Coordinates of C-alpha atoms and ligand atoms in Angstrom, one line a residue:
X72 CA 0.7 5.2 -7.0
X73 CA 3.1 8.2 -7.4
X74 CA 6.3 6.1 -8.9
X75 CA 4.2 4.2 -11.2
X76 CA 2.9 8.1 -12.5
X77 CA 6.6 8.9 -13.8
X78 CA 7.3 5.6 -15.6
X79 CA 6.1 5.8 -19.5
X80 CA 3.4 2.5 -19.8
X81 CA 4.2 0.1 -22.3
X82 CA 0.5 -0.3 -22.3
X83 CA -0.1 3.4 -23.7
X84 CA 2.4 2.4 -26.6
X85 CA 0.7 -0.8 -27.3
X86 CA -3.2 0.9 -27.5
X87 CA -1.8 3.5 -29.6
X88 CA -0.4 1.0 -32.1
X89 CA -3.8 -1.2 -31.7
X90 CA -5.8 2.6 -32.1
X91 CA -3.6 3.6 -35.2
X92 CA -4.4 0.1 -36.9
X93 CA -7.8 0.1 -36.0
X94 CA -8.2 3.4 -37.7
X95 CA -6.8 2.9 -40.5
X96 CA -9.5 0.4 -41.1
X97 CA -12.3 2.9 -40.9
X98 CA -13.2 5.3 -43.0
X99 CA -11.9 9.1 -43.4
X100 CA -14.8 10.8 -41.6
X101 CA -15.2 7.8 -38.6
X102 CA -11.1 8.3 -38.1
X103 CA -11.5 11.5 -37.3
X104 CA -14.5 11.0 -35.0
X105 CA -12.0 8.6 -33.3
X106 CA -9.2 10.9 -32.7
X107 CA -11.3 14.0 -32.0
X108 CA -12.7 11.8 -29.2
X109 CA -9.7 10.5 -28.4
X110 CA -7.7 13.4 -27.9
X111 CA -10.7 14.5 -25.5
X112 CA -10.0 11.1 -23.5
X113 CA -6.1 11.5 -23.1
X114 CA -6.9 15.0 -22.1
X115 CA -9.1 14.5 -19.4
X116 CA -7.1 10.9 -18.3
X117 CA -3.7 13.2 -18.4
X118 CA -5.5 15.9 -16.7
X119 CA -6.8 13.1 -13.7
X120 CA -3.0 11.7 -13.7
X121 CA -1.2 15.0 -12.5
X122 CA -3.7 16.1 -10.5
X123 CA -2.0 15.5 -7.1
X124 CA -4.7 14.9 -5.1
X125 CA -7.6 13.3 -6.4
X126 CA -10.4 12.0 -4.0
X127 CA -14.4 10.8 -5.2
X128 CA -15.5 15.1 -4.3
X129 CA -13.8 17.6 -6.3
X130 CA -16.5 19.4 -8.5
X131 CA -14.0 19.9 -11.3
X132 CA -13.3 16.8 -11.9
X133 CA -16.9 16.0 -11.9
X134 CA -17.4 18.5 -14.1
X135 CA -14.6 17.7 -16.4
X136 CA -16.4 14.1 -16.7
X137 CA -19.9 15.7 -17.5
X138 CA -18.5 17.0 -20.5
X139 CA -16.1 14.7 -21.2
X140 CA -19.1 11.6 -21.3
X141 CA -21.5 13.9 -23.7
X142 CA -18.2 14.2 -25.8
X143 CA -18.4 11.0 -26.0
X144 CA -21.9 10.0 -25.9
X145 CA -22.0 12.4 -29.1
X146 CA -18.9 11.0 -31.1
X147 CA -18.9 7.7 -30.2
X148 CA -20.7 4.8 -31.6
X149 CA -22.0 3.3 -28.1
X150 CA -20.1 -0.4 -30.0
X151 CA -16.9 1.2 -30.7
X152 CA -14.7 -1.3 -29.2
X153 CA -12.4 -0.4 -26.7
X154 CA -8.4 -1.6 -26.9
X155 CA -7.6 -5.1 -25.8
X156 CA -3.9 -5.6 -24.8
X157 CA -1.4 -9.1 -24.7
X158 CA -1.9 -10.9 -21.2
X159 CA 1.7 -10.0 -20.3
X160 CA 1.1 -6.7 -19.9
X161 CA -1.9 -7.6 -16.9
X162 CA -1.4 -6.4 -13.9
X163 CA -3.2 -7.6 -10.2
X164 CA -6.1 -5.5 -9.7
X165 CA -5.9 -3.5 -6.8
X166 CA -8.9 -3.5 -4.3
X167 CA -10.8 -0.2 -3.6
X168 CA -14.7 0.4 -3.1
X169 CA -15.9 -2.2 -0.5
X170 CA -19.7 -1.3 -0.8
X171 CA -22.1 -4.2 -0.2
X172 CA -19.2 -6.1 0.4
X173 CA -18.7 -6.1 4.5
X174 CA -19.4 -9.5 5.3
X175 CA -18.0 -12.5 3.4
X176 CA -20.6 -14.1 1.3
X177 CA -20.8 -18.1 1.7
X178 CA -20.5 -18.7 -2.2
X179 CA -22.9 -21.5 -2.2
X180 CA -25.6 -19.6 -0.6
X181 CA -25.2 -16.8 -3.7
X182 CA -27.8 -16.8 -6.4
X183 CA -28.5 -14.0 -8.2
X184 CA -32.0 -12.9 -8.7
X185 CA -33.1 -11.7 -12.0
X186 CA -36.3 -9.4 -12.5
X187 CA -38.2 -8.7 -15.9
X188 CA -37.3 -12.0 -17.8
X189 CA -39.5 -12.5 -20.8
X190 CA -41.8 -15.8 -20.3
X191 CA -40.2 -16.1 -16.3
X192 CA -42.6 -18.9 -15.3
X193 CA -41.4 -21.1 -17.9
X194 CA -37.7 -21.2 -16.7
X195 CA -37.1 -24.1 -14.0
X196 CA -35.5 -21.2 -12.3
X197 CA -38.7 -19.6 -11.6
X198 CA -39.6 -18.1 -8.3
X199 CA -42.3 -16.1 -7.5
X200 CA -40.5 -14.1 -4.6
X201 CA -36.6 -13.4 -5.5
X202 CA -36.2 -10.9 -3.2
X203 CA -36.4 -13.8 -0.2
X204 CA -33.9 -15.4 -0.9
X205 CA -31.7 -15.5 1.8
X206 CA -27.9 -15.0 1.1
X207 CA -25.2 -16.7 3.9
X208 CA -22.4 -14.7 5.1
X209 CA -19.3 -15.5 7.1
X210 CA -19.5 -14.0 11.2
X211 CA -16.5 -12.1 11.6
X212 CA -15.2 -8.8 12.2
X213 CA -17.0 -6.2 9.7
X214 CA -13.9 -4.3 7.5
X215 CA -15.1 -0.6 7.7
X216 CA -17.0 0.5 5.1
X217 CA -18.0 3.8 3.3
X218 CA -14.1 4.9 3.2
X219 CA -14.1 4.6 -0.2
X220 CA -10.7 5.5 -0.5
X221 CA -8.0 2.7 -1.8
X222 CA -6.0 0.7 1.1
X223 CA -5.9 -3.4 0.7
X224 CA -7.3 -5.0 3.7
X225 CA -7.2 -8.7 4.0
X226 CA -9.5 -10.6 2.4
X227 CA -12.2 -12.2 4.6
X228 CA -12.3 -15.7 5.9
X229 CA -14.9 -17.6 5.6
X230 CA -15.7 -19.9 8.5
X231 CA -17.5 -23.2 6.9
X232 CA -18.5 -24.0 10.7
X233 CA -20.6 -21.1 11.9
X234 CA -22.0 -19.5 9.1
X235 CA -24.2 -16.7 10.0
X236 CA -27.6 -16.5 7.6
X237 CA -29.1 -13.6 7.4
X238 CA -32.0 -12.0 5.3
X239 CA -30.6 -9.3 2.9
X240 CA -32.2 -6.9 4.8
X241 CA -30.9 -7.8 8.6
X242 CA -32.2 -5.4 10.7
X243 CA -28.9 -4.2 12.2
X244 CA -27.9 -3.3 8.7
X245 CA -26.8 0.4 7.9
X246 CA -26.5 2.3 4.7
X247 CA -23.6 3.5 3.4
X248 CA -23.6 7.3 2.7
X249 CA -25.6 7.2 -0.2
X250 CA -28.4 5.4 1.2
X251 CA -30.9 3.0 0.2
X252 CA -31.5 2.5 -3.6
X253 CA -35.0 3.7 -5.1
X254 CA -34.8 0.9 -7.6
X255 CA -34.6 -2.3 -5.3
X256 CA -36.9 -4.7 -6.0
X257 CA -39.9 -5.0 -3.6
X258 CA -41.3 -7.7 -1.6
X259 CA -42.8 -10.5 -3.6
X260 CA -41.4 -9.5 -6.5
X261 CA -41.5 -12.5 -8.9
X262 CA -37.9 -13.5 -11.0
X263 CA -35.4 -16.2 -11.8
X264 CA -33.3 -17.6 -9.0
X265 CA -29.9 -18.1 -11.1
X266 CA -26.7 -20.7 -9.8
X267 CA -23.5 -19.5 -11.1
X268 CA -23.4 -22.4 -13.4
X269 CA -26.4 -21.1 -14.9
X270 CA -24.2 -18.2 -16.0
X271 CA -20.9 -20.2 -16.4
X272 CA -22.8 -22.3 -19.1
X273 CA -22.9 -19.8 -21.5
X274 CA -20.3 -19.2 -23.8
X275 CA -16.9 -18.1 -22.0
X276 CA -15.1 -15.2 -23.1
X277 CA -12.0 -13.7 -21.6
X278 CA -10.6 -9.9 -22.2
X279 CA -7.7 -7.6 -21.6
X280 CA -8.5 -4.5 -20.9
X281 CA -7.4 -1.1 -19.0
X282 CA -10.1 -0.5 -16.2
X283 CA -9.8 2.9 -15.2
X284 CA -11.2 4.4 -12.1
X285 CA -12.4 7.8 -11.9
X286 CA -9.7 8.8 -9.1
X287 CA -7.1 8.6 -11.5
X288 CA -5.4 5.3 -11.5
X289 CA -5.6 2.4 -14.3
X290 CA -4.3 -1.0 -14.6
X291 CA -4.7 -3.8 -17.2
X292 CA -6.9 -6.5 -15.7
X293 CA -7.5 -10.1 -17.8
X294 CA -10.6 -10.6 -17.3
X295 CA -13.1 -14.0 -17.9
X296 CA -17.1 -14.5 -17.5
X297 CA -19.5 -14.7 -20.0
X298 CA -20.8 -11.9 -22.4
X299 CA -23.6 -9.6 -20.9
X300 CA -24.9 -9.9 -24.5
X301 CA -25.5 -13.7 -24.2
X302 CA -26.8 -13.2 -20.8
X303 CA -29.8 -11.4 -22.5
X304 CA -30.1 -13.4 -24.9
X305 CA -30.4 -16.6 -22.2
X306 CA -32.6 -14.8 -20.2
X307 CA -33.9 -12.1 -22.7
X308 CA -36.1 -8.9 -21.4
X309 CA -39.6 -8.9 -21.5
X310 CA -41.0 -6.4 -23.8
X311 CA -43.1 -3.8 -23.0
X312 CA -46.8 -3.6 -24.1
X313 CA -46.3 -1.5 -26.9
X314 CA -43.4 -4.1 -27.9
X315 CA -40.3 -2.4 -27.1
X316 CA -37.9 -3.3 -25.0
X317 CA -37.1 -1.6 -21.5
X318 CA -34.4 0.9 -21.6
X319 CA -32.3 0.0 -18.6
X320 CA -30.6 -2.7 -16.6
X321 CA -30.4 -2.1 -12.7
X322 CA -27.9 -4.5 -11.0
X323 CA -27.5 -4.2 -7.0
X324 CA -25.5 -5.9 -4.3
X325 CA -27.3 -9.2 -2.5
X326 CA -27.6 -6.5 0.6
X327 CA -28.5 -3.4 -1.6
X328 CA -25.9 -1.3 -0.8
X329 CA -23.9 -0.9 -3.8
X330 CA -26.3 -0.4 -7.0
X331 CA -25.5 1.3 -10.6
X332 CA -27.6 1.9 -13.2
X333 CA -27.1 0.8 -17.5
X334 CA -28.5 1.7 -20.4
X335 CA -29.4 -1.2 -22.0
X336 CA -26.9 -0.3 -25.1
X337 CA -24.2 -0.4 -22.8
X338 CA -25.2 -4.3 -21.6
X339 CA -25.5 -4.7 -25.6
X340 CA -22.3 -3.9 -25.8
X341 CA -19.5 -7.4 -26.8
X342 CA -17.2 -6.5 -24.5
X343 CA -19.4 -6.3 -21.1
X344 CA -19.0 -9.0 -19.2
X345 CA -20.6 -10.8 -16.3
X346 CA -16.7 -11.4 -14.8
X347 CA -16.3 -14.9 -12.8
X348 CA -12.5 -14.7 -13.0
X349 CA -9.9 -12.5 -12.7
X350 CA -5.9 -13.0 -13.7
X351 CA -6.8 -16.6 -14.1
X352 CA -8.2 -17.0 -10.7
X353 CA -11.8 -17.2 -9.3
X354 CA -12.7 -13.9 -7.7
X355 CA -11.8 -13.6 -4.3
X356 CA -15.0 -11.9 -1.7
X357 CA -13.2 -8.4 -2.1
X358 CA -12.9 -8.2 -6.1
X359 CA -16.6 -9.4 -6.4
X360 CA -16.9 -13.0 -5.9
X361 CA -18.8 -14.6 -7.7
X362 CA -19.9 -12.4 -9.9
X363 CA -18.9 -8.8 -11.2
X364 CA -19.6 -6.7 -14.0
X365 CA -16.9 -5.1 -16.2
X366 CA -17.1 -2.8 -19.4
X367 CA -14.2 -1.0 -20.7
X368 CA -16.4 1.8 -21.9
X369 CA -17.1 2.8 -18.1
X370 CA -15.5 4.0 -15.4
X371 CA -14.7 1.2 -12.4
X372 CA -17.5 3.0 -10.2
X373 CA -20.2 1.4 -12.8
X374 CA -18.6 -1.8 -12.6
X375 CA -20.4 -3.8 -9.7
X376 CA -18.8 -6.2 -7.7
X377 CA -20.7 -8.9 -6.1
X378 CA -24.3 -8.7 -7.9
X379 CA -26.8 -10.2 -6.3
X380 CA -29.4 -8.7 -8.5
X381 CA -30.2 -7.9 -12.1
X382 CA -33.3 -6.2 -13.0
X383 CA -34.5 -5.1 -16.7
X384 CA -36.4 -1.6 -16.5
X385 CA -38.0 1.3 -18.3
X386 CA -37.7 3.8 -15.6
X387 CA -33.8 4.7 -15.5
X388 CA -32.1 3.0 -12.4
X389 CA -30.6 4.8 -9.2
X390 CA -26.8 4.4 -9.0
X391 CA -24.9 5.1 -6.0
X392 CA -22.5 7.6 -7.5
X393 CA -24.4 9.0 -9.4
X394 CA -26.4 10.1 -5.9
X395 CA -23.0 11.3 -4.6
X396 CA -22.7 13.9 -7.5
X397 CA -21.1 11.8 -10.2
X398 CA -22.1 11.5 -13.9
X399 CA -24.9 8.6 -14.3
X400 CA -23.2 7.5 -17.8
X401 CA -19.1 7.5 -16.8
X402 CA -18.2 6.7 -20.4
X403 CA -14.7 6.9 -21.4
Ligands
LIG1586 N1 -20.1 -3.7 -4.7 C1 -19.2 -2.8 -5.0 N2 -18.8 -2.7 -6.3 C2 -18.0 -1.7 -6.6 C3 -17.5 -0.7 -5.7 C4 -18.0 -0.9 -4.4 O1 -17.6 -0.1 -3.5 N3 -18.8 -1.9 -4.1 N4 -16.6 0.2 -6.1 C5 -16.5 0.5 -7.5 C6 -15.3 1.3 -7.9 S1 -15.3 3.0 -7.6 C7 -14.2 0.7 -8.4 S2 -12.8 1.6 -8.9 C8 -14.1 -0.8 -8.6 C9 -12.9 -1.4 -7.9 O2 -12.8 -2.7 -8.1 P1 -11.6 -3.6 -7.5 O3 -11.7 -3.4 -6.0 O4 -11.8 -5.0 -7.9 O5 -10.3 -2.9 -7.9 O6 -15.3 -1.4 -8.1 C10 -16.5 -0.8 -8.3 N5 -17.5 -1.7 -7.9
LIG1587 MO1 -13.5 3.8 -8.6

């Protein structure tokens, strides 16, 4: 991490030139908006870089993003689009944050269960108890979880032979630190039961774009899935009885350990995307398989790996991070 600190990124260049062009597009007032906001960005990202020792605790940082998101949440046009960049300039996504991922999931036991669908009984899909459904994991050593800190363990294997089926809830199951989720959906809860070709049917759409974690490192990631915008429209939100729509989208693991909260603007937004493939590849077990969510206006702690739910809501959602001290919105 520390040699790759000292070496000017081609990829800074590049957004720069993609910023300058972009702005000179918009108008005098929403170009200043832009750099204002984006001097506040660098600041804070250059800030992160030379810090020497950045871990998930330090209450300045946390601070520092507190104000640096209602910057942003002020200045910024929740759509502004965030800079793409040419493939060649993709890099191979590191691994780090294995919540909700311990065991190997047996991809065709994975559905993902979706709550609050408008008109739900009339999708083939329907089930009238998502929550149990029961997910198939690989037996096999357990890689330790909870050190959220960044070292690349081997990816699991799955044995095909002796598949181990478990409930999402097995009873020897243990939270990571911070706990269970307040927004899981309960027993007999009622939903859509969703393949992954349920999802890869809709339109695909791939992306280059930096994907920045909060502990200070980025990389450029290609990225390919389908649009969390077309998602909603396929399987659109029910709307409230007063006719709006809920505020929120809660997504969580298949086990409910790792969980993060959206504002439904965010899920709006064209370049969040329900991720199947990474750097041209599926998406191995540790990077999310075989589905993840990624938007470029978040930090990587709001971008889920492995979903195994999806659940449209008024009340706002519980987010692990967010329990741990860190800003619910994480906007860049
Ligand atoms: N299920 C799950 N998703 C997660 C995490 C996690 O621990 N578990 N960590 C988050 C954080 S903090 C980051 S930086 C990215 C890392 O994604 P990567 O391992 O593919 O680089 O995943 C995010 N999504
Ligand atoms: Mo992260």
């Amino acid at each position: 991490m520390s040699e790759s600190e000292a070496k000017p990124h081609p990829r800074s260049e590049f957004a720069d030139a993609q910023v300058r062009a972009a702005s000179r597009k918009q108008t005098r007032r929403s170009f200043t908006v832009a750099a204002i906001a984006a001097a506040a960005g660098y600041g804070l990202y250059r800030w992160i870089e030379s810090n020497p020792k950045i871990g998930m605790q330090p209450a300045a940082l946390r601070r520092a993003i507190e104000a640096n998101a209602a910057v942003s949440r002020a200045l910024f046009n929740e759509r502004a689009l965030a800079p793409t960049y040419p493939v060649n300039l993709a890099e191979h996504l590191r691994i780090n944050g294995l919540i909700g991922l311990k065991q190997a999931i047996l991809p065709e036991s994975w559905r993902l269960q979706v709550v609050g669908v408008a008109n739900d009984t009339s999708f083939p899909q329907y089930d009238s108890d998502v929550t149990a459904w029961k997910y198939a994991y690989s037996r096999g050593s357990e890689s330790s979880e909870g050190d959220h800190f960044t070292f690349i363990p081997p990816e699991p294997v799955i044995d095909p032979i002796d598949p181990v089926v478990t409930s999402s809830r097995d009873p020897s199951h243990r939270y990571a630190e911070a706990g269970p989720s307040k927004s899981s959906a309960s027993a007999a809860t009622p939903g859509l039961l969703l393949t992954i070709s349920d999802i890869t049917k809709l339109p695909a759409h791939e992306l280059v774009t930096e994907f920045k974690c909060v502990e200070g490192w980025s990389q450029v990631v290609q990225w390919a899935g389908v649009r969390m915008l077309d998602f909603l429209e396929a399987y659109p939100p029910a709307k409230k009885p007063d006719g709006t729509l809920p505020r929120y989208v809660y997504m969580e693991t298949p086990n409910g350990d790792y969980y993060v909260g959206y504002d439904m603007a965010v899920c709006r937004h064209p370049q969040t995307l329900l991720v199947t493939h990474m750097a041209g590849q599926p998406l191995t077990q540790l990077h999310g398989a075989p589905l993840r969510l990624h938007t470029p206006t978040k930090y990587g702690y709001k971008q889920i790996k492995r979903i195994g739910l999806i659940a449209y809501t008024d009340i706002k959602p519980d987010d692990y991070w967010t329990k741990l001290g860190y800003d619910w919105y994480a906007g860049l």
